N, CA, C and O atoms as a Tinker XYZ file with bonds, in Angstrom:
   272  protein
     1  N    -12.947000   -1.522000  -17.808000    73     2
     2  CA   -12.895000   -0.126000  -18.222000    64     1     3
     3  C    -13.838000    0.675000  -17.325000    63     2     4     5
     4  O    -14.914000    0.200000  -16.961000    81     3
     5  N    -13.428000    1.891000  -16.974000    73     3     6
     6  CA   -14.192000    2.746000  -16.079000    64     5     7
     7  C    -14.194000    4.180000  -16.603000    63     6     8     9
     8  O    -13.317000    4.570000  -17.375000    81     7
     9  N    -15.173000    4.948000  -16.182000    73     7    10
    10  CA   -15.253000    6.374000  -16.465000    64     9    11
    11  C    -15.176000    7.102000  -15.136000    63    10    12    13
    12  O    -15.957000    6.829000  -14.224000    81    11
    13  N    -14.213000    8.050000  -15.025000    73    11    14
    14  CA   -14.021000    8.765000  -13.774000    64    13    15
    15  C    -14.523000   10.201000  -13.915000    63    14    16    17
    16  O    -13.963000   10.991000  -14.675000    81    15
    17  N    -15.562000   10.524000  -13.189000    73    15    18
    18  CA   -16.088000   11.897000  -13.072000    64    17    19
    19  C    -16.198000   12.620000  -14.411000    63    18    20    21
    20  O    -15.982000   13.829000  -14.484000    81    19
    21  N    -16.524000   11.901000  -15.440000    73    19    22
    22  CA   -16.723000   12.469000  -16.774000    64    21    23
    23  C    -15.507000   13.232000  -17.289000    63    22    24    25
    24  O    -15.657000   14.144000  -18.103000    81    23
    25  N    -14.305000   12.877000  -16.832000    73    23    26
    26  CA   -13.114000   13.559000  -17.351000    64    25    27
    27  C    -12.023000   12.596000  -17.802000    63    26    28    29
    28  O    -11.021000   13.024000  -18.376000    81    27
    29  N    -12.203000   11.300000  -17.552000    73    27    30
    30  CA   -11.165000   10.353000  -17.956000    64    29    31
    31  C    -11.733000    8.943000  -18.032000    63    30    32    33
    32  O    -12.652000    8.578000  -17.299000    81    31
    33  N    -11.166000    8.177000  -18.926000    73    31    34
    34  CA   -11.414000    6.738000  -18.987000    64    33    35
    35  C    -10.204000    6.057000  -18.403000    63    34    36    37
    36  O     -9.077000    6.514000  -18.594000    81    35
    37  N    -10.422000    4.968000  -17.693000    73    35    38
    38  CA    -9.258000    4.188000  -17.299000    64    37    39
    39  C     -9.563000    2.707000  -17.395000    63    38    40    41
    40  O    -10.670000    2.248000  -17.112000    81    39
    41  N     -8.546000    1.987000  -17.802000    73    39    42
    42  CA    -8.627000    0.554000  -18.026000    64    41    43
    43  C     -7.759000   -0.129000  -16.991000    63    42    44    45
    44  O     -6.628000    0.295000  -16.750000    81    43
    45  N     -8.271000   -1.178000  -16.378000    73    43    46
    46  CA    -7.579000   -1.839000  -15.285000    64    45    47
    47  C     -7.541000   -3.340000  -15.506000    63    46    48    49
    48  O     -8.514000   -3.946000  -15.955000    81    47
    49  N     -6.391000   -3.932000  -15.179000    73    47    50
    50  CA    -6.243000   -5.384000  -15.189000    64    49    51
    51  C     -5.480000   -5.763000  -13.927000    63    50    52    53
    52  O     -4.550000   -5.065000  -13.521000    81    51
    53  N     -5.875000   -6.867000  -13.314000    73    51    54
    54  CA    -5.225000   -7.244000  -12.070000    64    53    55
    55  C     -5.147000   -8.738000  -11.891000    63    54    56    57
    56  O     -5.725000   -9.512000  -12.654000    81    55
    57  N     -4.416000   -9.125000  -10.862000    73    55    58
    58  CA    -4.197000  -10.522000  -10.543000    64    57    59
    59  C     -4.187000  -10.684000   -9.028000    63    58    60    61
    60  O     -3.524000   -9.928000   -8.318000    81    59
    61  N     -4.924000  -11.669000   -8.544000    73    59    62
    62  CA    -4.916000  -12.012000   -7.121000    64    61    63
    63  C     -4.351000  -13.414000   -6.979000    63    62    64    65
    64  O     -4.807000  -14.345000   -7.642000    81    63
    65  N     -3.358000  -13.561000   -6.114000    73    63    66
    66  CA    -2.771000  -14.864000   -5.846000    64    65    67
    67  C     -2.479000  -14.952000   -4.352000    63    66    68    69
    68  O     -1.588000  -14.268000   -3.849000    81    67
    69  N     -3.226000  -15.788000   -3.651000    73    67    70
    70  CA    -3.121000  -15.906000   -2.199000    64    69    71
    71  C     -3.212000  -14.527000   -1.551000    63    70    72    73
    72  O     -4.249000  -13.873000   -1.656000    81    71
    73  N     -2.165000  -14.075000   -0.890000    73    71    74
    74  CA    -2.199000  -12.781000   -0.209000    64    73    75
    75  C     -1.574000  -11.660000   -1.032000    63    74    76    77
    76  O     -1.373000  -10.564000   -0.509000    81    75
    77  N     -1.268000  -11.898000   -2.280000    73    75    78
    78  CA    -0.652000  -10.910000   -3.154000    64    77    79
    79  C     -1.677000  -10.427000   -4.182000    63    78    80    81
    80  O     -2.323000  -11.229000   -4.855000    81    79
    81  N     -1.810000   -9.125000   -4.288000    73    79    82
    82  CA    -2.739000   -8.502000   -5.234000    64    81    83
    83  C     -1.935000   -7.507000   -6.068000    63    82    84    85
    84  O     -1.295000   -6.616000   -5.510000    81    83
    85  N     -1.958000   -7.643000   -7.386000    73    83    86
    86  CA    -1.232000   -6.741000   -8.276000    64    85    87
    87  C     -2.198000   -6.193000   -9.311000    63    86    88    89
    88  O     -3.116000   -6.885000   -9.751000    81    87
    89  N     -1.978000   -4.931000   -9.698000    73    87    90
    90  CA    -2.883000   -4.274000  -10.629000    64    89    91
    91  C     -2.095000   -3.301000  -11.491000    63    90    92    93
    92  O     -1.152000   -2.664000  -11.022000    81    91
    93  N     -2.486000   -3.193000  -12.742000    73    91    94
    94  CA    -1.935000   -2.177000  -13.628000    64    93    95
    95  C     -3.114000   -1.487000  -14.297000    63    94    96    97
    96  O     -4.086000   -2.137000  -14.683000    81    95
    97  N     -3.026000   -0.186000  -14.432000    73    95    98
    98  CA    -4.106000    0.553000  -15.076000    64    97    99
    99  C     -3.520000    1.644000  -15.960000    63    98   100   101
   100  O     -2.370000    2.052000  -15.794000    81    99
   101  N     -4.323000    2.102000  -16.888000    73    99   102
   102  CA    -3.938000    3.158000  -17.813000    64   101   103
   103  C     -5.118000    4.108000  -17.931000    63   102   104   105
   104  O     -6.246000    3.668000  -18.152000    81   103
   105  N     -4.873000    5.401000  -17.786000    73   103   106
   106  CA    -5.979000    6.349000  -17.904000    64   105   107
   107  C     -5.717000    7.347000  -19.019000    63   106   108   109
   108  O     -4.574000    7.704000  -19.305000    81   107
   109  N     -6.812000    7.791000  -19.647000    73   107   110
   110  CA    -6.769000    8.768000  -20.721000    64   109   111
   111  C     -7.666000    9.930000  -20.324000    63   110   112   113
   112  O     -8.848000    9.742000  -20.036000    81   111
   113  N     -7.097000   11.136000  -20.311000    73   111   114
   114  CA    -7.803000   12.332000  -19.883000    64   113   115
   115  C     -8.470000   12.991000  -21.092000    63   114   116   117
   116  O     -7.840000   13.142000  -22.139000    81   115
   117  N     -9.727000   13.380000  -20.958000    73   115   118
   118  CA   -10.404000   14.119000  -22.028000    64   117   119
   119  C    -11.150000   15.328000  -21.471000    63   118   120   121
   120  O    -12.129000   15.775000  -22.068000    81   119
   121  N    -10.705000   15.860000  -20.345000    73   119   122
   122  CA   -11.367000   17.010000  -19.723000    64   121   123
   123  C    -10.828000   18.313000  -20.314000    63   122   124   125
   124  O    -10.178000   18.309000  -21.360000    81   123
   125  N    -11.104000   19.412000  -19.643000    73   123   126
   126  CA   -10.618000   20.725000  -20.077000    64   125   127
   127  C     -9.109000   20.860000  -19.934000    63   126   128   129
   128  O     -8.535000   21.842000  -20.404000    81   127
   129  N     -8.467000   19.913000  -19.307000    73   127   130
   130  CA    -7.011000   19.944000  -19.169000    64   129   131
   131  C     -6.304000   19.364000  -20.395000    63   130   132   133
   132  O     -5.095000   19.137000  -20.360000    81   131
   133  N     -7.044000   19.124000  -21.472000    73   131   134
   134  CA    -6.471000   18.538000  -22.682000    64   133   135
   135  C     -5.268000   19.325000  -23.207000    63   134   136   137
   136  O     -4.307000   18.698000  -23.652000    81   135
   137  N     -5.266000   20.685000  -23.179000    73   135   138
   138  CA    -4.065000   21.384000  -23.647000    64   137   139
   139  C     -2.811000   21.009000  -22.855000    63   138   140   141
   140  O     -1.711000   20.985000  -23.407000    81   139
   141  N     -2.970000   20.723000  -21.595000    73   139   142
   142  CA    -1.807000   20.344000  -20.784000    64   141   143
   143  C     -1.451000   18.874000  -20.955000    63   142   144   145
   144  O     -0.274000   18.523000  -21.039000    81   143
   145  N     -2.453000   18.023000  -21.004000    73   143   146
   146  CA    -2.173000   16.585000  -21.078000    64   145   147
   147  C     -2.092000   16.067000  -22.505000    63   146   148   149
   148  O     -1.545000   14.989000  -22.740000    81   147
   149  N     -2.628000   16.816000  -23.461000    73   147   150
   150  CA    -2.675000   16.428000  -24.873000    64   149   151
   151  C     -3.237000   15.021000  -25.050000    63   150   152   153
   152  O     -2.807000   14.261000  -25.917000    81   151
   153  N     -4.217000   14.696000  -24.197000    73   151   154
   154  CA    -4.889000   13.390000  -24.214000    64   153   155
   155  C     -3.944000   12.218000  -24.012000    63   154   156   157
   156  O     -4.283000   11.080000  -24.338000    81   155
   157  N     -2.778000   12.486000  -23.483000    73   155   158
   158  CA    -1.871000   11.386000  -23.158000    64   157   159
   159  C     -2.317000   10.767000  -21.851000    63   158   160   161
   160  O     -2.798000   11.463000  -20.956000    81   159
   161  N     -2.163000    9.512000  -21.746000    73   159   162
   162  CA    -2.555000    8.814000  -20.528000    64   161   163
   163  C     -1.352000    8.543000  -19.657000    63   162   164   165
   164  O     -0.246000    9.021000  -19.908000    81   163
   165  N     -1.602000    7.770000  -18.639000    73   163   166
   166  CA    -0.533000    7.409000  -17.720000    64   165   167
   167  C     -0.776000    6.038000  -17.146000    63   166   168   169
   168  O     -1.914000    5.641000  -16.897000    81   167
   169  N      0.319000    5.315000  -16.936000    73   167   170
   170  CA     0.240000    3.996000  -16.318000    64   169   171
   171  C      0.324000    4.123000  -14.811000    63   170   172   173
   172  O      1.017000    4.993000  -14.284000    81   171
   173  N     -0.380000    3.258000  -14.136000    73   171   174
   174  CA    -0.289000    3.154000  -12.679000    64   173   175
   175  C     -0.141000    1.681000  -12.333000    63   174   176   177
   176  O     -0.814000    0.826000  -12.909000    81   175
   177  N      0.740000    1.395000  -11.391000    73   175   178
   178  CA     0.979000    0.022000  -10.952000    64   177   179
   179  C      0.759000   -0.030000   -9.450000    63   178   180   181
   180  O      1.263000    0.817000   -8.712000    81   179
   181  N      0.011000   -1.018000   -9.002000    73   179   182
   182  CA    -0.227000   -1.187000   -7.575000    64   181   183
   183  C      0.016000   -2.623000   -7.157000    63   182   184   185
   184  O     -0.385000   -3.563000   -7.844000    81   183
   185  N      0.685000   -2.781000   -6.008000    73   183   186
   186  CA     0.949000   -4.106000   -5.462000    64   185   187
   187  C      0.584000   -4.068000   -3.980000    63   186   188   189
   188  O      1.010000   -3.173000   -3.249000    81   187
   189  N     -0.203000   -5.040000   -3.547000    73   187   190
   190  CA    -0.596000   -5.155000   -2.142000    64   189   191
   191  C     -0.261000   -6.556000   -1.667000    63   190   192   193
   192  O     -0.598000   -7.542000   -2.321000    81   191
   193  N      0.405000   -6.636000   -0.523000    73   191   194
   194  CA     0.662000   -7.929000    0.106000    64   193   195
   195  C      0.066000   -7.887000    1.502000    63   194   196   197
   196  O      0.380000   -6.993000    2.287000    81   195
   197  N     -0.794000   -8.852000    1.816000    73   195   198
   198  CA    -1.468000   -8.891000    3.108000    64   197   199
   199  C     -0.685000   -9.808000    4.039000    63   198   200   201
   200  O     -0.487000  -10.986000    3.742000    81   199
   201  N     -0.243000   -9.261000    5.162000    73   199   202
   202  CA     0.485000  -10.035000    6.169000    64   201   203
   203  C     -0.527000  -10.489000    7.208000    63   202   204   205
   204  O     -1.162000   -9.671000    7.874000    81   203
   205  N     -0.666000  -11.762000    7.333000    73   203   206
   206  CA    -1.624000  -12.312000    8.295000    64   205   207
   207  C     -0.917000  -12.591000    9.616000    63   206   208   209
   208  O      0.221000  -13.060000    9.633000    81   207
   209  N     -1.588000  -12.302000   10.708000    73   207   210
   210  CA    -1.029000  -12.578000   12.026000    64   209   211
   211  C     -1.023000  -14.078000   12.284000    63   210   212   213
   212  O     -1.843000  -14.817000   11.739000    81   211
   213  N     -0.094000  -14.516000   13.117000    73   211   214
   214  CA     0.048000  -15.941000   13.409000    64   213   215
   215  C     -1.173000  -16.501000   14.118000    63   214   216   217
   216  O     -1.563000  -17.642000   13.870000    81   215
   217  N     -1.763000  -15.736000   14.972000    73   215   218
   218  CA    -2.931000  -16.206000   15.702000    64   217   219
   219  C     -3.703000  -15.042000   16.281000    63   218   220   221
   220  O     -3.189000  -13.928000   16.384000    81   219
   221  N     -4.901000  -15.300000   16.646000    73   219   222
   222  CA    -5.745000  -14.280000   17.253000    64   221   223
   223  C     -5.673000  -14.447000   18.761000    63   222   224   225
   224  O     -5.912000  -15.533000   19.288000    81   223
   225  N     -5.343000  -13.371000   19.446000    73   223   226
   226  CA    -5.267000  -13.417000   20.901000    64   225   227
   227  C     -6.675000  -13.495000   21.477000    63   226   228   229
   228  O     -7.528000  -12.665000   21.162000    81   227
   229  N     -6.908000  -14.469000   22.302000    73   227   230
   230  CA    -8.223000  -14.610000   22.935000    64   229   231
   231  C     -8.228000  -13.865000   24.258000    63   230   232   233
   232  O     -7.266000  -13.917000   25.023000    81   231
   233  N     -9.304000  -13.188000   24.507000    73   231   234
   234  CA    -9.463000  -12.451000   25.756000    64   233   235
   235  C    -10.176000  -13.367000   26.745000    63   234   236   237
   236  O    -11.290000  -13.821000   26.483000    81   235
   237  N     -9.535000  -13.640000   27.884000    73   235   238
   238  CA   -10.202000  -14.508000   28.865000    64   237   239
   239  C    -11.396000  -13.782000   29.495000    63   238   240   241
   240  O    -11.340000  -12.578000   29.747000    81   239
   241  N    -12.449000  -14.513000   29.739000    73   239   242
   242  CA   -13.648000  -13.928000   30.353000    64   241   243
   243  C    -14.296000  -14.968000   31.247000    63   242   244   245
   244  O    -14.038000  -16.167000   31.139000    81   243
   245  N    -15.140000  -14.473000   32.128000    73   243   246
   246  CA   -15.874000  -15.352000   33.030000    64   245   247
   247  C    -17.329000  -15.385000   32.606000    63   246   248   249
   248  O    -17.897000  -14.370000   32.202000    81   247
   249  N    -17.912000  -16.542000   32.702000    73   247   250
   250  CA   -19.326000  -16.676000   32.378000    64   249   251
   251  C    -20.147000  -16.283000   33.606000    63   250   252   253
   252  O    -19.966000  -16.826000   34.695000    81   251
   253  N    -21.037000  -15.343000   33.407000    73   251   254
   254  CA   -21.905000  -14.904000   34.506000    64   253   255
   255  C    -23.114000  -15.826000   34.612000    63   254   256   257
   256  O    -23.722000  -16.164000   33.597000    81   255
   257  N    -23.463000  -16.229000   35.810000    73   255   258
   258  CA   -24.661000  -17.059000   35.961000    64   257   259
   259  C    -25.922000  -16.240000   35.650000    63   258   260   261
   260  O    -25.930000  -15.014000   35.765000    81   259
   261  N    -26.970000  -16.942000   35.259000    73   259   262
   262  CA   -28.206000  -16.279000   34.873000    64   261   263
   263  C    -28.956000  -15.646000   36.046000    63   262   264   265
   264  O    -29.760000  -14.740000   35.829000    81   263
   265  N    -28.719000  -16.095000   37.281000    73   263   266
   266  CA   -29.516000  -15.634000   38.420000    64   265   267
   267  C    -29.009000  -14.337000   39.026000    63   266   268   269
   268  O    -29.572000  -13.904000   40.031000    81   267
   269  N    -28.008000  -13.703000   38.498000    73   267   270
   270  CA   -27.524000  -12.456000   39.091000    64   269   271
   271  C    -28.328000  -11.281000   38.602000    63   270   272
   272  O    -28.064000  -10.145000   38.995000    81   271
């Protein structure tokens, strides 16, 4: 549970599995916008999938001798 800028509470639950991250949250507004929102909340769903590259490209370099 979190408090956002003293105008809303939001509750979050999530799951991480390998490269997949999923989250669902619900927020309840209690700011001066109450006449418009009537303290109704809203659900938010987020899904992130991380694509990993097959390999890291190595940059070839030359070793400089210490006496230069």
